[in-house]
Amino acid sequence: MTNPHRHLGVDIGLSGLIKWIRYPLVNSETVGLDVVTSVADRFDGAFAHQLLRDCLVLLDSPLAGRDIEILWLAGTFREFDVERLGIDGRAWLRQIADICTDRIRRDDPSFEPEAVAPIVDDATKEAVRTEIRSVGPALEQATAHHPYNALDGVVPAMEQAADVEADLGFRLLLWALKAYSVPISEARYERYLALGDELGLGEDVVDDRDFTIWPDLMD
């Protein structure tokens, strides 16, 4: 599937929204929806296309609402805590999708969202799953045992996301690692850049200088 809105020079889709909704602290559903509306309007509305696609891919997947919540909470460091606000993960994605649809219709009134087929590539899917398994113990330690933003079940949720689509699973993994300041080695960082290139992501999507890199860390 060719996506003319994919290369925007910034992180894209749901992972891009996760970055923007964390700063500043968003602590109500109304404020959260305001941020979604603002982000969907970026690049003259081009961002809405990629964001809508990511939401539809997850909504059409077997992931439970709780798994989607975990993916969201991990990327946002629970700074926009849908669990505390009582928002189901699937319901939250539907609200985001509706906002994106409304933004796209401003330019194309006849637009109707359609089911999106995930990009299936067994090689890249296995590469992303390998990275999740490799960094899994450190990610689990950082999330499940965090002193004030603890979150269980992150690694299994990431594996499920990668099974749905490697690209989206990889981007969500990167934000969980950044949000919880999981240290990675130089070698792992280089692998992430290479994998991002293989997935057709720009370097600015993979690395926005938020990684915690320990040069002496061994994989």
PDB file of C-alpha atoms in Angstrom, residues 17 21 24-38 72 78-99:
ATOM      1  CA  LEU A  17       0.641  11.361  18.622  1.00  0.00           C
ATOM      2  CA  ILE A  21       0.373  14.138  23.868  1.00  0.00           C
ATOM      3  CA  PRO A  24       2.750  19.136  28.357  1.00  0.00           C
ATOM      4  CA  LEU A  25       1.060  16.870  30.860  1.00  0.00           C
ATOM      5  CA  VAL A  26      -2.439  16.011  29.652  1.00  0.00           C
ATOM      6  CA  ASN A  27      -4.736  15.113  32.533  1.00  0.00           C
ATOM      7  CA  SER A  28      -8.305  15.102  31.195  1.00  0.00           C
ATOM      8  CA  GLU A  29     -10.134  13.484  28.305  1.00  0.00           C
ATOM      9  CA  THR A  30     -11.189  16.870  26.951  1.00  0.00           C
ATOM     10  CA  VAL A  31      -7.630  18.178  26.882  1.00  0.00           C
ATOM     11  CA  GLY A  32      -6.465  14.908  25.358  1.00  0.00           C
ATOM     12  CA  LEU A  33      -8.980  15.198  22.528  1.00  0.00           C
ATOM     13  CA  ASP A  34      -7.895  18.803  21.969  1.00  0.00           C
ATOM     14  CA  VAL A  35      -4.307  17.596  21.509  1.00  0.00           C
ATOM     15  CA  VAL A  36      -5.469  14.890  19.080  1.00  0.00           C
ATOM     16  CA  THR A  37      -7.331  17.521  17.057  1.00  0.00           C
ATOM     17  CA  SER A  38      -4.256  19.737  16.943  1.00  0.00           C
ATOM     18  CA  TRP A  72      -0.728   3.647  24.938  1.00  0.00           C
ATOM     19  CA  ARG A  78       1.103   7.123  31.861  1.00  0.00           C
ATOM     20  CA  GLU A  79       1.154  10.932  31.570  1.00  0.00           C
ATOM     21  CA  PHE A  80      -2.163  10.703  29.753  1.00  0.00           C
ATOM     22  CA  ASP A  81      -3.599   7.863  31.795  1.00  0.00           C
ATOM     23  CA  VAL A  82      -6.586   6.381  29.983  1.00  0.00           C
ATOM     24  CA  GLU A  83      -6.835   3.737  32.696  1.00  0.00           C
ATOM     25  CA  ARG A  84      -7.232   6.338  35.464  1.00  0.00           C
ATOM     26  CA  LEU A  85      -9.710   8.261  33.325  1.00  0.00           C
ATOM     27  CA  GLY A  86     -11.751   5.097  32.719  1.00  0.00           C
ATOM     28  CA  ILE A  87     -11.331   5.163  28.928  1.00  0.00           C
ATOM     29  CA  ASP A  88     -11.268   1.778  27.174  1.00  0.00           C
ATOM     30  CA  GLY A  89      -8.379   1.416  24.747  1.00  0.00           C
ATOM     31  CA  ARG A  90     -10.582   0.622  21.776  1.00  0.00           C
ATOM     32  CA  ALA A  91     -12.978   3.446  22.600  1.00  0.00           C
ATOM     33  CA  TRP A  92     -10.026   5.855  22.751  1.00  0.00           C
ATOM     34  CA  LEU A  93      -8.790   4.790  19.319  1.00  0.00           C
ATOM     35  CA  ARG A  94     -12.292   5.214  17.892  1.00  0.00           C
ATOM     36  CA  GLN A  95     -12.392   8.784  19.183  1.00  0.00           C
ATOM     37  CA  ILE A  96      -9.012   9.474  17.591  1.00  0.00           C
ATOM     38  CA  ALA A  97     -10.187   7.894  14.318  1.00  0.00           C
ATOM     39  CA  ASP A  98     -13.320  10.057  14.312  1.00  0.00           C
ATOM     40  CA  ILE A  99     -11.252  13.222  14.768  1.00  0.00           C
TER      41      ILE A  99
END
